[in-house]
CSV table of C-alpha atoms in Angstrom, one decimal:
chain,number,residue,atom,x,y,z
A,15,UNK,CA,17.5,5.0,-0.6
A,16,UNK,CA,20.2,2.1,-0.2
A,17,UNK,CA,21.0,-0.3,-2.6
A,18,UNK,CA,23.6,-3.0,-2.7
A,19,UNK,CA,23.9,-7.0,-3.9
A,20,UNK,CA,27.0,-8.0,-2.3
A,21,UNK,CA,26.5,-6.9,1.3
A,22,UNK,CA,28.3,-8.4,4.1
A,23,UNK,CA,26.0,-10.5,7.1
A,24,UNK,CA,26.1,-7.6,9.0
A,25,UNK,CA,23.8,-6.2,12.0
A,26,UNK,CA,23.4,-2.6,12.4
A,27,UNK,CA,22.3,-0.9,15.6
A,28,UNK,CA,20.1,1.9,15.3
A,29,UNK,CA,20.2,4.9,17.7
A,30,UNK,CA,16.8,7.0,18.5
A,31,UNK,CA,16.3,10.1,17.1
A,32,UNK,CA,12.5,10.3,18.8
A,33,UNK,CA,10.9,11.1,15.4
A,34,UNK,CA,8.4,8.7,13.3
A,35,UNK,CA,10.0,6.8,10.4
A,36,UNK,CA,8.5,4.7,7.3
A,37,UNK,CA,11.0,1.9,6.1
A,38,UNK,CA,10.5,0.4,3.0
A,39,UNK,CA,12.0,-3.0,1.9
A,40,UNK,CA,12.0,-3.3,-1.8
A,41,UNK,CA,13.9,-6.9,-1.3
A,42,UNK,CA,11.4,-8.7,-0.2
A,43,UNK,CA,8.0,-8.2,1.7
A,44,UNK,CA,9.4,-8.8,5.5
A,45,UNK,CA,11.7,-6.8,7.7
A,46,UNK,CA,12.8,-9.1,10.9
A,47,UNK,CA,13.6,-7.4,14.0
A,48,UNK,CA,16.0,-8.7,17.1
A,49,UNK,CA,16.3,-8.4,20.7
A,50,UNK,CA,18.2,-5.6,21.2
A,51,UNK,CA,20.5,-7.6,23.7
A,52,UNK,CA,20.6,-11.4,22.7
A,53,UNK,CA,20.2,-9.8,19.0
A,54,UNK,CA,18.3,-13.1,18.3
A,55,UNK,CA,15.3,-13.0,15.8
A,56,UNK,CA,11.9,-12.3,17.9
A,57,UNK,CA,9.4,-11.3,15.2
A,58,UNK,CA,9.2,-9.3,11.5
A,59,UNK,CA,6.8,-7.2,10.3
A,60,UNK,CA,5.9,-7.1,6.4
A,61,UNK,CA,7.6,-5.1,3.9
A,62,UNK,CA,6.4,-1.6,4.9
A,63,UNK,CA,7.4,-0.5,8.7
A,64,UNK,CA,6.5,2.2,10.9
A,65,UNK,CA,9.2,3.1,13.6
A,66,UNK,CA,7.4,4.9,16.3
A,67,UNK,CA,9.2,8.4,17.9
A,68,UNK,CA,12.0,5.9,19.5
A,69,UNK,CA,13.9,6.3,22.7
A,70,UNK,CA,15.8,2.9,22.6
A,71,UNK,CA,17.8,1.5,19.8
A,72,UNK,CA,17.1,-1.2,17.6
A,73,UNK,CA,18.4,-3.4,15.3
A,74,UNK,CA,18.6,-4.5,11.7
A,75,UNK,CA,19.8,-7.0,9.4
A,76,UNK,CA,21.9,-5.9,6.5
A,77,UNK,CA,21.7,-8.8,4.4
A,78,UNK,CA,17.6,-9.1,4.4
A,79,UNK,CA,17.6,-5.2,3.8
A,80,UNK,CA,19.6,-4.2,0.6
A,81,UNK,CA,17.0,-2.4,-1.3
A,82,UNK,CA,15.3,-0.1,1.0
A,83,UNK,CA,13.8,3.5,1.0
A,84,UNK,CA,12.9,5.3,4.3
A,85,UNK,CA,11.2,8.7,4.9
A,86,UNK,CA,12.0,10.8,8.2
A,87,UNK,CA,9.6,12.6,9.4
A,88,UNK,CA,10.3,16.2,11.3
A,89,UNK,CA,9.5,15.8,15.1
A,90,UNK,CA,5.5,15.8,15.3
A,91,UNK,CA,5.6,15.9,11.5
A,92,UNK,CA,4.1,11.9,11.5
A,93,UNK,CA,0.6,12.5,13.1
A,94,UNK,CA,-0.8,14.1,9.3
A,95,UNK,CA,-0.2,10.6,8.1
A,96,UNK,CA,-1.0,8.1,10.7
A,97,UNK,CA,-4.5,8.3,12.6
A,98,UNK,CA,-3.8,8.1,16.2
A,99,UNK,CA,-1.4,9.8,19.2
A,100,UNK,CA,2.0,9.7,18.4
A,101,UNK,CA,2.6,8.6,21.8
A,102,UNK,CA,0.8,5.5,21.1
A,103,UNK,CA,3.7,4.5,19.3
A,104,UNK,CA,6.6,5.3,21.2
A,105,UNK,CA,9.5,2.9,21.3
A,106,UNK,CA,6.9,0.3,18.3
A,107,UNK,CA,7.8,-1.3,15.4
A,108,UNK,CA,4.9,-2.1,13.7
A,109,UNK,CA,3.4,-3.3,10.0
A,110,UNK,CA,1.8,-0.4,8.4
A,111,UNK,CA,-0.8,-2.4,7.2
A,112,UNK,CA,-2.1,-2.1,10.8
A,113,UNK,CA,-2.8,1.4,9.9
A,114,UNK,CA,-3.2,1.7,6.5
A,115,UNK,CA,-4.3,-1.8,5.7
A,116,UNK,CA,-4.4,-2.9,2.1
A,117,UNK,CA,-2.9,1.2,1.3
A,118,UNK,CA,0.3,-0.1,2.9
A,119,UNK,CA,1.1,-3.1,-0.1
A,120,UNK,CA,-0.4,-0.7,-2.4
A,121,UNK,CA,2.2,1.5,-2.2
A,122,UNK,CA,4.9,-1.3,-2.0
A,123,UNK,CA,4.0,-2.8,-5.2
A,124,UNK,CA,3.9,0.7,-6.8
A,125,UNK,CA,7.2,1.0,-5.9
A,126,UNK,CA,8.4,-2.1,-6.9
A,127,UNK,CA,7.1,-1.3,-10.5
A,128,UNK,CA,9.6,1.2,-11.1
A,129,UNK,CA,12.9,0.8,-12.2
A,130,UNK,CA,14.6,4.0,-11.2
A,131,UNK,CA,14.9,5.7,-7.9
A,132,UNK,CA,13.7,8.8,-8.9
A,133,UNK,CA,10.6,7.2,-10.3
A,134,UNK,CA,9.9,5.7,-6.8
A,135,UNK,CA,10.6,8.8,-4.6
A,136,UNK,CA,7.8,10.4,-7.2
A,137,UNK,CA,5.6,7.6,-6.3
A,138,UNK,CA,6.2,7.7,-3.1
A,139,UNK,CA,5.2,11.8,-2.5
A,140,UNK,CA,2.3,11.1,-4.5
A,141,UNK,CA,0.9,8.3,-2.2
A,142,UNK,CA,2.1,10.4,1.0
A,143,UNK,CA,0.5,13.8,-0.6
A,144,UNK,CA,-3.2,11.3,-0.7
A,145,UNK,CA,-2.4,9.6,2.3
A,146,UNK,CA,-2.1,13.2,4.4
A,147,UNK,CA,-5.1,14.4,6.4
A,148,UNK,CA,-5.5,17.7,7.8
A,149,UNK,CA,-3.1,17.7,10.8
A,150,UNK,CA,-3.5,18.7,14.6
A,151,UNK,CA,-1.0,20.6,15.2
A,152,UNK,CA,-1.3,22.8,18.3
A,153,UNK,CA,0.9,25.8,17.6
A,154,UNK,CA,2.1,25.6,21.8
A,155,UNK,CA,4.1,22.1,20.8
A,156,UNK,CA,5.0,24.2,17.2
A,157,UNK,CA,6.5,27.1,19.7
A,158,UNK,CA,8.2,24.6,22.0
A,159,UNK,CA,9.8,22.6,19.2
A,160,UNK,CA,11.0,25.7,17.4
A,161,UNK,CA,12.7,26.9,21.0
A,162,UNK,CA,14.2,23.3,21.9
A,163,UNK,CA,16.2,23.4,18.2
A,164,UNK,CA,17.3,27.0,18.8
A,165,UNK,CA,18.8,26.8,22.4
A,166,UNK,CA,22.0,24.0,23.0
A,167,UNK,CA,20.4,23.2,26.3
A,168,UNK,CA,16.7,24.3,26.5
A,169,UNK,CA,14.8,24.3,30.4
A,170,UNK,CA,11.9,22.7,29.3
A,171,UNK,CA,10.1,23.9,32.6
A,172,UNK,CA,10.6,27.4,31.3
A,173,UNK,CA,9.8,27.3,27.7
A,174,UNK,CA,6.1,25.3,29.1
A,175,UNK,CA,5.8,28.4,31.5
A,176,UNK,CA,5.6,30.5,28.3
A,177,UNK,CA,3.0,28.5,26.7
A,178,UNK,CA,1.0,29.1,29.6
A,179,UNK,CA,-0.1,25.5,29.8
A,180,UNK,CA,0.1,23.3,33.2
A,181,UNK,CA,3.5,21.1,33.3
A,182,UNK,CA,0.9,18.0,32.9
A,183,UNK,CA,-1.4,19.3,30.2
A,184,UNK,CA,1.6,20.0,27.7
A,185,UNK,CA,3.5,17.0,28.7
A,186,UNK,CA,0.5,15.1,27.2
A,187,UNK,CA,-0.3,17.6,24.1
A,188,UNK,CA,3.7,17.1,23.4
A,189,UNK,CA,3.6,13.2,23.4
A,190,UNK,CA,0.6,12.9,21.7
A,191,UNK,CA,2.2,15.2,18.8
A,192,UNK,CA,5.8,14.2,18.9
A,193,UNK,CA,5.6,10.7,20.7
A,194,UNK,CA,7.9,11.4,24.1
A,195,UNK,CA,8.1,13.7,26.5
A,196,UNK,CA,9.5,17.0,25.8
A,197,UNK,CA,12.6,16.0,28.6
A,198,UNK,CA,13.1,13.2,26.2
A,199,UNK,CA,13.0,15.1,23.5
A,200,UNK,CA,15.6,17.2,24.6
A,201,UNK,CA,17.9,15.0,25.7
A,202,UNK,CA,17.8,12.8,22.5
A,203,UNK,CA,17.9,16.4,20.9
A,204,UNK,CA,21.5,16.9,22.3
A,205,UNK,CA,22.7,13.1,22.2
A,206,UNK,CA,21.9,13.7,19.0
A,207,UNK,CA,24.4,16.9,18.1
A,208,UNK,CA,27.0,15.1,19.8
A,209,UNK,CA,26.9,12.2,16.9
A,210,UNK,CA,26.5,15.2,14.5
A,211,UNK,CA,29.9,16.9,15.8
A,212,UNK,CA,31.7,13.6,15.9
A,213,UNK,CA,30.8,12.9,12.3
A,214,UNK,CA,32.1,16.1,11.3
A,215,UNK,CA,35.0,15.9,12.9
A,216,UNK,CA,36.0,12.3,15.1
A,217,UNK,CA,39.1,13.7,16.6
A,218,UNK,CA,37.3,16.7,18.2
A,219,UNK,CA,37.8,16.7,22.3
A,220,UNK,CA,35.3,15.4,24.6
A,221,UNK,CA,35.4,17.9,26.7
A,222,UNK,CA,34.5,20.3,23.5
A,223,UNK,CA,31.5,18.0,23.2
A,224,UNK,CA,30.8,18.5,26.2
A,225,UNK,CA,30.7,22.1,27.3
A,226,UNK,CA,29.1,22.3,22.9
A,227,UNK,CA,26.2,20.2,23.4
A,228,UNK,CA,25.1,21.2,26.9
A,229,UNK,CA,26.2,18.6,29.5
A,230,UNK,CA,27.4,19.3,32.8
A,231,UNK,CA,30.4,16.9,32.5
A,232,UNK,CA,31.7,14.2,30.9
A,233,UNK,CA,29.9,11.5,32.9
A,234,UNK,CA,26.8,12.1,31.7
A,235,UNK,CA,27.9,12.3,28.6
A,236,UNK,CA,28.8,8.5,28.8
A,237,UNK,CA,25.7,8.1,30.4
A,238,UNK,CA,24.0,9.0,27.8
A,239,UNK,CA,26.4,6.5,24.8
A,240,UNK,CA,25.0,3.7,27.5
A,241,UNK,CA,21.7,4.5,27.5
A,242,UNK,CA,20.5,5.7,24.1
A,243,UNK,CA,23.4,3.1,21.8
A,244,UNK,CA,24.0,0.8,24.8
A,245,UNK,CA,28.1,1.3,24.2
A,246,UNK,CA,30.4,3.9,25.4
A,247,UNK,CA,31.5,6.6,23.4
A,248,UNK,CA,35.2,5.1,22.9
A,249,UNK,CA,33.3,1.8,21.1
A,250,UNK,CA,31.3,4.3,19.3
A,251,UNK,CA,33.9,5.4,17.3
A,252,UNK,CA,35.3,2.6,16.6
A,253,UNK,CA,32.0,0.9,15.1
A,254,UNK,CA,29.9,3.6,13.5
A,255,UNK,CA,28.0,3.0,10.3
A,256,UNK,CA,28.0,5.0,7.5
A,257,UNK,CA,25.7,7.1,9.3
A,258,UNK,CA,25.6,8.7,12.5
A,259,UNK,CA,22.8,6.9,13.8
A,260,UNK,CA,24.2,3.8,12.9
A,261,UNK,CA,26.3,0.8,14.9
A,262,UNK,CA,28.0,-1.6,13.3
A,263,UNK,CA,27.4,-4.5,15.3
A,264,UNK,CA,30.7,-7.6,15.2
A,265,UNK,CA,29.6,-10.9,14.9
């Protein structure tokens, strides 16, 4: 949960971690989102917002979000909750009144009843724990996940030969369960460890990075800053949030 009163006009840049997220403005019942380019103001959606399994970034607005909670769900972990393919919502930023209809301001005005955060995270595990149905989880997308974590730079053509399903078949069970491809995945997976080293420990070499986290040089490394945070690893650093996944964005 983040709280603040006094927080600078500031636009944050969020980077994909390709797993479904539930944020929660307690501030007030909108969340405004912006061209990822332009960052100009295109829509909102109301207080409660699903982020689909993500493969772009997107953008926030400090200032209209100072009172917020947010759940993170593990990869496939989302589909008990929300009643269609994960894939369905890849890259969305949607209302969850859309799914949940009248549930979704339900639990936003449970929240806003209680005064402590501990009281809302309660209230919040509670309406989760109801909200769960019994989930679909095929146990060859359970296998795969489990190898991707394990290995710094999984062959995704070998770990679907040992499921035993055709490349096409799983590609399909894996999006409908997790929301991208399991290439995607992957390569988010890694992107991903490279912002975890780099928190731990900025002044660590590139080229440690890189021979760490699985890339063949350093190139696609940069390729990857420019596609998944749209900035190269240099600017990274010099504008990260106060976490990982975060961009600070100048005005």
């Amino acid at each position: 949960m983040r709280k603040g009163d006094n927080l600078a006009a500031l636009q944050t840049r969020l980077l994909p971690m390709a797993t479904v997220e539930l944020v929660i403005n307690l501030y007030e019942d909108r969340i405004p989102l912006f061209d990822r380019q332009s960052r100009v103001q295109r829509s909102s959606t109301s207080g409660i917002m699903l982020c689909g399994a993500h493969s772009e970034n997107f953008i926030i607005c400090d200032t209209r979000e100072i009172s917020v909670m947010g759940i993170h769900f593990k990869p496939g972990g989302g589909t008990a909750f929300f009643d269609l393919p994960a894939g369905e919502l890849h890259n969305e930023l949607i209302s969850l009144d859309e799914l949940w209809k009248t549930r979704a301001s339900e639990l936003r005005d449970r929240l806003l009843q209680k005064s402590t955060s501990g009281a809302q995270f309660l209230v919040l595990e509670q309406f989760l724990m109801q909200m769960m149905r019994s989930p679909n989880y095929h146990s060859a997308i359970n296998f795969a996940l489990q190898q991707f974590r394990q290995s710094v730079s999984p062959t995704v053509s070998t770990v679907i030969e040992q499921t035993g399903f055709s490349f096409r078949h799983f590609n399909q069970l894996f999006r409908d369960q997790v929301g991208v491809t399991p290439k995607l995945f992957c390569r988010i997976q890694r992107f991903q460890k490279v912002l975890e080293m780099l928190s731990e420990k900025p002044t660590t070499a590139w080229m440690d990075i890189v021979f760490a986290c699985g890339y063949f040089d350093q190139a696609h490394l940069i390729h990857d800053f420019r596609a998944f945070a749209d900035c190269t690893p240099t600017q990274y650093l010099a504008q990260r949030g106060f976490h990982p996944c975060h961009i600070v964005l100048p005005d």
